[in-house]
JSON list of C-alpha atoms in Angstrom, two decimals:
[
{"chain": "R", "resi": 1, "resn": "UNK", "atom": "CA", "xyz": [50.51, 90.42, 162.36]},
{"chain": "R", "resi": 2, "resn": "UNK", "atom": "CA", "xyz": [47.40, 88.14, 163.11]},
{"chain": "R", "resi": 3, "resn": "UNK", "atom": "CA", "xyz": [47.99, 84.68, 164.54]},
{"chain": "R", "resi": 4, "resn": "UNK", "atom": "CA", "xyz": [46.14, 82.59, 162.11]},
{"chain": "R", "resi": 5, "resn": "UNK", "atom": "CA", "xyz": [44.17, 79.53, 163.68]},
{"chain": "R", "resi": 6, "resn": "UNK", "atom": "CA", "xyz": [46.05, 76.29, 163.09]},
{"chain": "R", "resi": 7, "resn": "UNK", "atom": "CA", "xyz": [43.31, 74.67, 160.66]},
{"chain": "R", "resi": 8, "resn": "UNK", "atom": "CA", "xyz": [44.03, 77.91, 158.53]},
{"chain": "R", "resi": 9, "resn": "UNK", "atom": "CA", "xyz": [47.60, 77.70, 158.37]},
{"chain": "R", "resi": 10, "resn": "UNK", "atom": "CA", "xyz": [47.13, 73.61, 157.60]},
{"chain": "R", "resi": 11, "resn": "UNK", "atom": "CA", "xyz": [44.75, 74.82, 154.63]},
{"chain": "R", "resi": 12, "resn": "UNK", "atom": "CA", "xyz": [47.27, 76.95, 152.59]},
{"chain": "R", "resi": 13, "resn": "UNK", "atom": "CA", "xyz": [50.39, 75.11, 153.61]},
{"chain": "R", "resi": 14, "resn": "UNK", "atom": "CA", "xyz": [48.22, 72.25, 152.41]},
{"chain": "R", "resi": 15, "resn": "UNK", "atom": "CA", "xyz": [47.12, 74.24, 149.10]},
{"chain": "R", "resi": 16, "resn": "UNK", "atom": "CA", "xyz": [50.63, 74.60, 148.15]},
{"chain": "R", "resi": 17, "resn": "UNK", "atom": "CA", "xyz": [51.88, 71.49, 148.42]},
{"chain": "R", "resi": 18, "resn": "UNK", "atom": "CA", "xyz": [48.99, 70.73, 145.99]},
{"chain": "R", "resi": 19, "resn": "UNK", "atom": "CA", "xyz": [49.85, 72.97, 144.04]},
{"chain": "R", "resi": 20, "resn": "UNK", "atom": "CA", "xyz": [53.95, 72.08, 143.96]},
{"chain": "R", "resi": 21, "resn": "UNK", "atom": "CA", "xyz": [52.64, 68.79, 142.69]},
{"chain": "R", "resi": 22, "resn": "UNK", "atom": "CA", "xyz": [51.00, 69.74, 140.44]},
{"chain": "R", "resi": 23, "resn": "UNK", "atom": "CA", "xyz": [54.37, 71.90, 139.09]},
{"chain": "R", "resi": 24, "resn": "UNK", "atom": "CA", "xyz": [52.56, 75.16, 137.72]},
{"chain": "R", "resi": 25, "resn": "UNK", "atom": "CA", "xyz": [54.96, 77.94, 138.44]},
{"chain": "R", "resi": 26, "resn": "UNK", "atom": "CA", "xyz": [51.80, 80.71, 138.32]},
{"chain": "R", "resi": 27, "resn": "UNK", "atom": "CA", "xyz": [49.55, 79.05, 140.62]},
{"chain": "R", "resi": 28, "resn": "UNK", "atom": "CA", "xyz": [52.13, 78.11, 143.37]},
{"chain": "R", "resi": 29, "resn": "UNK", "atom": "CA", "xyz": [53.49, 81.35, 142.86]},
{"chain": "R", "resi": 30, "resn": "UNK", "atom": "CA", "xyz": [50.07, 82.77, 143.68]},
{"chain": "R", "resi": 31, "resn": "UNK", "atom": "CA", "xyz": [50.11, 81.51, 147.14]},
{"chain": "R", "resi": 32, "resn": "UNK", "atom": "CA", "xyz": [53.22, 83.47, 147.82]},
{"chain": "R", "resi": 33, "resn": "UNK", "atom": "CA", "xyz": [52.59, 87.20, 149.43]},
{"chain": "R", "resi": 34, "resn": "UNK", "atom": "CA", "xyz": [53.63, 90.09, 146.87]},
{"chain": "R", "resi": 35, "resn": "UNK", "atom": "CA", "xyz": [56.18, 90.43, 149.41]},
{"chain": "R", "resi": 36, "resn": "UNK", "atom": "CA", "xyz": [58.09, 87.70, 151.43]},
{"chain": "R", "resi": 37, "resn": "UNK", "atom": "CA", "xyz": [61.24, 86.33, 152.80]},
{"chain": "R", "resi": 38, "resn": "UNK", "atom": "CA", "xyz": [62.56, 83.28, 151.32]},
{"chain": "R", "resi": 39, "resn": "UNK", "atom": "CA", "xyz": [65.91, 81.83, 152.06]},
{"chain": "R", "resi": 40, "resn": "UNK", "atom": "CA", "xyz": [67.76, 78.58, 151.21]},
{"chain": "R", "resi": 41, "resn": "UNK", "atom": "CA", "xyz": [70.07, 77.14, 153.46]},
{"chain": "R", "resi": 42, "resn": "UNK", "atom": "CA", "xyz": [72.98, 76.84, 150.86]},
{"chain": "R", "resi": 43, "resn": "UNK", "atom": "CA", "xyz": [77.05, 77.63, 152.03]},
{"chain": "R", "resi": 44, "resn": "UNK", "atom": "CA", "xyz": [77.75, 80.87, 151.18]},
{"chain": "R", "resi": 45, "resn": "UNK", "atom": "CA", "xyz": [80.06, 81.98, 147.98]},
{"chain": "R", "resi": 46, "resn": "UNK", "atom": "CA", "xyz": [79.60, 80.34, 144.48]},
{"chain": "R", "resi": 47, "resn": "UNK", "atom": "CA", "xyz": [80.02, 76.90, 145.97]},
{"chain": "R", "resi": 48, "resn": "UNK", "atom": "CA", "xyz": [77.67, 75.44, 142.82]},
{"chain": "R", "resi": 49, "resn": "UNK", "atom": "CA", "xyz": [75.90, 78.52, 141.94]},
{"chain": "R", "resi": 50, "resn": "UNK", "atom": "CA", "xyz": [76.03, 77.87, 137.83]},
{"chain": "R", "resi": 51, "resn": "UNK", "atom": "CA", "xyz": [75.05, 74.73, 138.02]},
{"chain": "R", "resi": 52, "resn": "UNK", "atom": "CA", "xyz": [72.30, 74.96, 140.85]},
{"chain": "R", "resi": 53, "resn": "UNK", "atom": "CA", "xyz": [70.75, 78.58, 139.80]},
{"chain": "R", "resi": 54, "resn": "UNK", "atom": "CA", "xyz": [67.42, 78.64, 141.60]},
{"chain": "R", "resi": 55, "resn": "UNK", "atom": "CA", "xyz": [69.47, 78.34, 144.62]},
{"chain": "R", "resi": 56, "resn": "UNK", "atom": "CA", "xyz": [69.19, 81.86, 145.97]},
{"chain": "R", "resi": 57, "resn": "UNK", "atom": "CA", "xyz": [67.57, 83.80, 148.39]},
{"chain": "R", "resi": 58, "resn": "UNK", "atom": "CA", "xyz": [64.18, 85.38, 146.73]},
{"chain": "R", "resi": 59, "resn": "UNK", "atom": "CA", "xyz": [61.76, 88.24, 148.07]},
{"chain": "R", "resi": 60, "resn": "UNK", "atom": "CA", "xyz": [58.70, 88.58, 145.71]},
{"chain": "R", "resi": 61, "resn": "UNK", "atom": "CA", "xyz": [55.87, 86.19, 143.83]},
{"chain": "R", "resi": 62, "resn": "UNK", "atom": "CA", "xyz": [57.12, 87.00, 140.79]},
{"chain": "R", "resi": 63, "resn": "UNK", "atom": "CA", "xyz": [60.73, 85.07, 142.52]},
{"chain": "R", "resi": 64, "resn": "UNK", "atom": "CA", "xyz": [58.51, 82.53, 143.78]},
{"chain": "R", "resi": 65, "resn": "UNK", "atom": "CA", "xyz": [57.27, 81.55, 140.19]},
{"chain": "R", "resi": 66, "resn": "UNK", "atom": "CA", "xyz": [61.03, 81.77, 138.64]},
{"chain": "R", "resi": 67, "resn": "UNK", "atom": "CA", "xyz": [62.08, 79.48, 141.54]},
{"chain": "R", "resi": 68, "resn": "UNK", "atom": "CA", "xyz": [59.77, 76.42, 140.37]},
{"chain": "R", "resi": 69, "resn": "UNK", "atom": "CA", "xyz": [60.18, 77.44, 136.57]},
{"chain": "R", "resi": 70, "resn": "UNK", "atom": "CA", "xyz": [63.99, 76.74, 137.20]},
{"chain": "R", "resi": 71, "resn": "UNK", "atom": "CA", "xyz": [63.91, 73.86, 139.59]},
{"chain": "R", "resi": 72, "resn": "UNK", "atom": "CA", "xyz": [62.01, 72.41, 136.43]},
{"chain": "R", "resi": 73, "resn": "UNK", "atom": "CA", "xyz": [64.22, 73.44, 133.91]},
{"chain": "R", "resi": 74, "resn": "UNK", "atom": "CA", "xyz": [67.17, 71.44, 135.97]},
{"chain": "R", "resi": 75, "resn": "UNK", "atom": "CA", "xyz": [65.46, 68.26, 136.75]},
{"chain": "R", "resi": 76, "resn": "UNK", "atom": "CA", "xyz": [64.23, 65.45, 134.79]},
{"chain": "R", "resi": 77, "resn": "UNK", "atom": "CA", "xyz": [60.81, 65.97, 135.19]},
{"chain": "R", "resi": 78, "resn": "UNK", "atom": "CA", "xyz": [59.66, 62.00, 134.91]},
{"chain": "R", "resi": 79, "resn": "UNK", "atom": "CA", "xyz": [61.86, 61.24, 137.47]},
{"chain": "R", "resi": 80, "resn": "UNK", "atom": "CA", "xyz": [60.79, 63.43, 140.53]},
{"chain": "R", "resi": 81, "resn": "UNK", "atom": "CA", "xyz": [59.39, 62.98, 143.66]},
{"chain": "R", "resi": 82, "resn": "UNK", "atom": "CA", "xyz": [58.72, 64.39, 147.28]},
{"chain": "R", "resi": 83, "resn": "UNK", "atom": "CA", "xyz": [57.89, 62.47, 149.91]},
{"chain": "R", "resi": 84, "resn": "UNK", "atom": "CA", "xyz": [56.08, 64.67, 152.86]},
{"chain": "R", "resi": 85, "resn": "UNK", "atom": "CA", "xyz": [56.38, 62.86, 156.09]},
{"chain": "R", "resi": 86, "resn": "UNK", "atom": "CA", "xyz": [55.16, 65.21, 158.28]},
{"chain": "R", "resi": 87, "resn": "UNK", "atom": "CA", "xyz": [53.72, 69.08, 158.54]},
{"chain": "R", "resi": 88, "resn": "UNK", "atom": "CA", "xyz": [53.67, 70.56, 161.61]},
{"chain": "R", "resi": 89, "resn": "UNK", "atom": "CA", "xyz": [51.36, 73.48, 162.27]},
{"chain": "R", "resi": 90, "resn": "UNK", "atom": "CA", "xyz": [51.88, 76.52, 165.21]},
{"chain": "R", "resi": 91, "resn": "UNK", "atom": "CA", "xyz": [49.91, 79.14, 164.64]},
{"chain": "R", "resi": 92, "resn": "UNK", "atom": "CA", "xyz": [51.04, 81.06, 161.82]},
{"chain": "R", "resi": 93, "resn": "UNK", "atom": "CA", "xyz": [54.08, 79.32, 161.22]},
{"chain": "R", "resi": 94, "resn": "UNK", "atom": "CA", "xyz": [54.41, 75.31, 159.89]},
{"chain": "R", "resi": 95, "resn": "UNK", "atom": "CA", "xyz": [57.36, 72.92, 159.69]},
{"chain": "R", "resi": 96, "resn": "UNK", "atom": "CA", "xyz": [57.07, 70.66, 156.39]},
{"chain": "R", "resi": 97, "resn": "UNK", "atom": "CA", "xyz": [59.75, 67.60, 156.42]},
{"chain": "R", "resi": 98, "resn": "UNK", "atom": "CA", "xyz": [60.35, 64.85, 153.90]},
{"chain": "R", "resi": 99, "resn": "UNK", "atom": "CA", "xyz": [62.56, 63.81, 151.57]},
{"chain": "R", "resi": 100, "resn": "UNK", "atom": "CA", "xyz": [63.13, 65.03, 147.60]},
{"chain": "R", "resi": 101, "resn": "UNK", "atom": "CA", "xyz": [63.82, 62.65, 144.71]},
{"chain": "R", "resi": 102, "resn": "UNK", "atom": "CA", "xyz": [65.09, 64.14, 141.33]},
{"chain": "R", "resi": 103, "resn": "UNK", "atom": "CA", "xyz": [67.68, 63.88, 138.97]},
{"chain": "R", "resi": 104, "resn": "UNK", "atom": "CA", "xyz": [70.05, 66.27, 137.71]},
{"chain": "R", "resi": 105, "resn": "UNK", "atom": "CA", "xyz": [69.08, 67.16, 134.09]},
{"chain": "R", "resi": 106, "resn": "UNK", "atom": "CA", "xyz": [72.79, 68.16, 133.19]},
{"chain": "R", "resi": 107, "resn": "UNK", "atom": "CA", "xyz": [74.41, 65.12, 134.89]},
{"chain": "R", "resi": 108, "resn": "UNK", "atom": "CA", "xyz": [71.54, 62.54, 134.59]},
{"chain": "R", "resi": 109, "resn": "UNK", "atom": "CA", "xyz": [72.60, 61.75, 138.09]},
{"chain": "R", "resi": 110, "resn": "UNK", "atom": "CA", "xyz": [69.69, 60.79, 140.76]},
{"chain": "R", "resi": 111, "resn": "UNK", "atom": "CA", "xyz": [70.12, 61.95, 144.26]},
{"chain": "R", "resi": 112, "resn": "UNK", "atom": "CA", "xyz": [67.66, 61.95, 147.70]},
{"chain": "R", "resi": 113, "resn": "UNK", "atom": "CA", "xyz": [67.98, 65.13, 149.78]},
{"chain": "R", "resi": 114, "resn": "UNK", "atom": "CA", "xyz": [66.07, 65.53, 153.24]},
{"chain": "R", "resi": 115, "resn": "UNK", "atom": "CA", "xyz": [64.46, 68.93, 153.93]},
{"chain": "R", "resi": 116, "resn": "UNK", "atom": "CA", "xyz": [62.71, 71.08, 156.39]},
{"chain": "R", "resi": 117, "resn": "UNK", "atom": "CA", "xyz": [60.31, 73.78, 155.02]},
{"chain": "R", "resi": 118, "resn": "UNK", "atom": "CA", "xyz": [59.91, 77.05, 157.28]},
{"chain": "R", "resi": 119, "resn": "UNK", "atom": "CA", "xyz": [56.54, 78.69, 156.29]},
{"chain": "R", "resi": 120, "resn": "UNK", "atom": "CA", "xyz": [54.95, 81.42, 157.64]},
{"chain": "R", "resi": 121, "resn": "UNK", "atom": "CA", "xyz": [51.61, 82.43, 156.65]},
{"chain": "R", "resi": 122, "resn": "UNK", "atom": "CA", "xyz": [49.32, 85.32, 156.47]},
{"chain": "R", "resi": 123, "resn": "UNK", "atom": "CA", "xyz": [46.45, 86.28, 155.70]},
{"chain": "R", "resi": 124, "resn": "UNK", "atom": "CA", "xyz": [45.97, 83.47, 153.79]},
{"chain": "R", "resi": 125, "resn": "UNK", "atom": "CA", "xyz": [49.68, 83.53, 152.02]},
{"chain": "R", "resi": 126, "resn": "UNK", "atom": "CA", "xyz": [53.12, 82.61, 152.78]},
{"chain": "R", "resi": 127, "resn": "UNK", "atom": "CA", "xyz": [55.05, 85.19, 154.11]},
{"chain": "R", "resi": 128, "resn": "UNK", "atom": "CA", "xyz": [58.79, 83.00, 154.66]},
{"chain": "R", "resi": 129, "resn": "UNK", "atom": "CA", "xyz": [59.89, 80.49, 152.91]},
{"chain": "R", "resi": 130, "resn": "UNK", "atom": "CA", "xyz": [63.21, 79.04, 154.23]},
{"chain": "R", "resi": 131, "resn": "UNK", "atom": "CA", "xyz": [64.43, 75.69, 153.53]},
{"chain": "R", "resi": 132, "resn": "UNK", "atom": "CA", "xyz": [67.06, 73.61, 155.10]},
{"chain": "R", "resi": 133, "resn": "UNK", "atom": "CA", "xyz": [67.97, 70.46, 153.27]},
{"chain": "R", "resi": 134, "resn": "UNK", "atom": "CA", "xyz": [70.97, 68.30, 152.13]},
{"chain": "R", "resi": 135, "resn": "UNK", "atom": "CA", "xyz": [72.73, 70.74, 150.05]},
{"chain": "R", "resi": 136, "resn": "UNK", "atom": "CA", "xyz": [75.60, 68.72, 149.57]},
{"chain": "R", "resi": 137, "resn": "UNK", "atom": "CA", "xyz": [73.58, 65.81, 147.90]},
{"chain": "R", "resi": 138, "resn": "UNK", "atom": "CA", "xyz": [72.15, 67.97, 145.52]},
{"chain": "R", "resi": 139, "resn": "UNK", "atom": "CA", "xyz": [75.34, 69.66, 144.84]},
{"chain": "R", "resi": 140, "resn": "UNK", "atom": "CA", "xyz": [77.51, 66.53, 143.82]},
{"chain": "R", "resi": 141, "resn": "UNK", "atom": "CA", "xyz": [74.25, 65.77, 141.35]},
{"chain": "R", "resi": 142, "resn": "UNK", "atom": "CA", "xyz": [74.91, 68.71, 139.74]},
{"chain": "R", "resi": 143, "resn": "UNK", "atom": "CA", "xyz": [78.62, 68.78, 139.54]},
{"chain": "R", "resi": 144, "resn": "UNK", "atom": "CA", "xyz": [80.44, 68.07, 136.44]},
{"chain": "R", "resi": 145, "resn": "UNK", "atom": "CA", "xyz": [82.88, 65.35, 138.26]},
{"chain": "R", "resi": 146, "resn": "UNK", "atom": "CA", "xyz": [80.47, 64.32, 140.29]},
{"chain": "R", "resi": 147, "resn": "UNK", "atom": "CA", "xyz": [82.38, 65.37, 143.27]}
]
């Protein structure tokens, strides 16, 4: 492994934020490594798994692209938002924290969740994805009592 220069790591974490915004699964896909390892923080067990799907722990682009294509297909897309606050850059790896803003397509229920974003990137791709964020908010959008 290389250590990448901070300014480098800043560019691509920076590139795929863009390109999150922008929402097409392909192209943030294609800043993903063929390989890479991407885990949610989530409980463990099927505590919402139907109704939260692209929940899971992924390893390849082509996972990377079905990840956004199904966060899509369960969100209002009018009514979505991310707020980055900050992005934090050491070496290789960088720390991305804000705040989400969607709304449960199923439920029609709004929620906020706070997140951290783990990336690691090489060679000019990301290499780990791991997020940490408020998986009970998004959970009680999604559930059918709301509970």
């Amino acid at each position: 492994m290389t250590i990448a220069a901070p300014q480098d790591t800043r560019a691509v974490v920076g590139e795929l934020l863009r390109r999150i915004g922008e929402g097409d699964p392909e192209r943030i896909a294609a800043m993903y490594a063929e390989r890479s390892d991407w885990r949610l923080d989530w409980p463990e067990g099927e505590h919402g798994r139907a109704a939260t799907p692209w929940i899971r722990h992924r390893s390849t682009r082509a996972d990377a692209a079905a990840h956004y294509r199904e966060i899509a297909a369960h969100h209002v897309p009018e009514d979505v938002a991310t707020e980055v606050e900050r992005v934090l850059v050491d070496g290789d790896d960088a720390v991305v924290l804000g705040e989400i803003r969607q709304t449960a397509r199923t439920t029609g229920r709004p929620y906020r969740a706070r997140f951290a974003l783990h990336l690691t990137v090489e060679n000019g791709l990301v290499t780990r994805h791991h997020v940490y964020e408020d998986s009970l908010a998004v959970a009680q959008a999604f559930a059918a009592d709301g509970a």
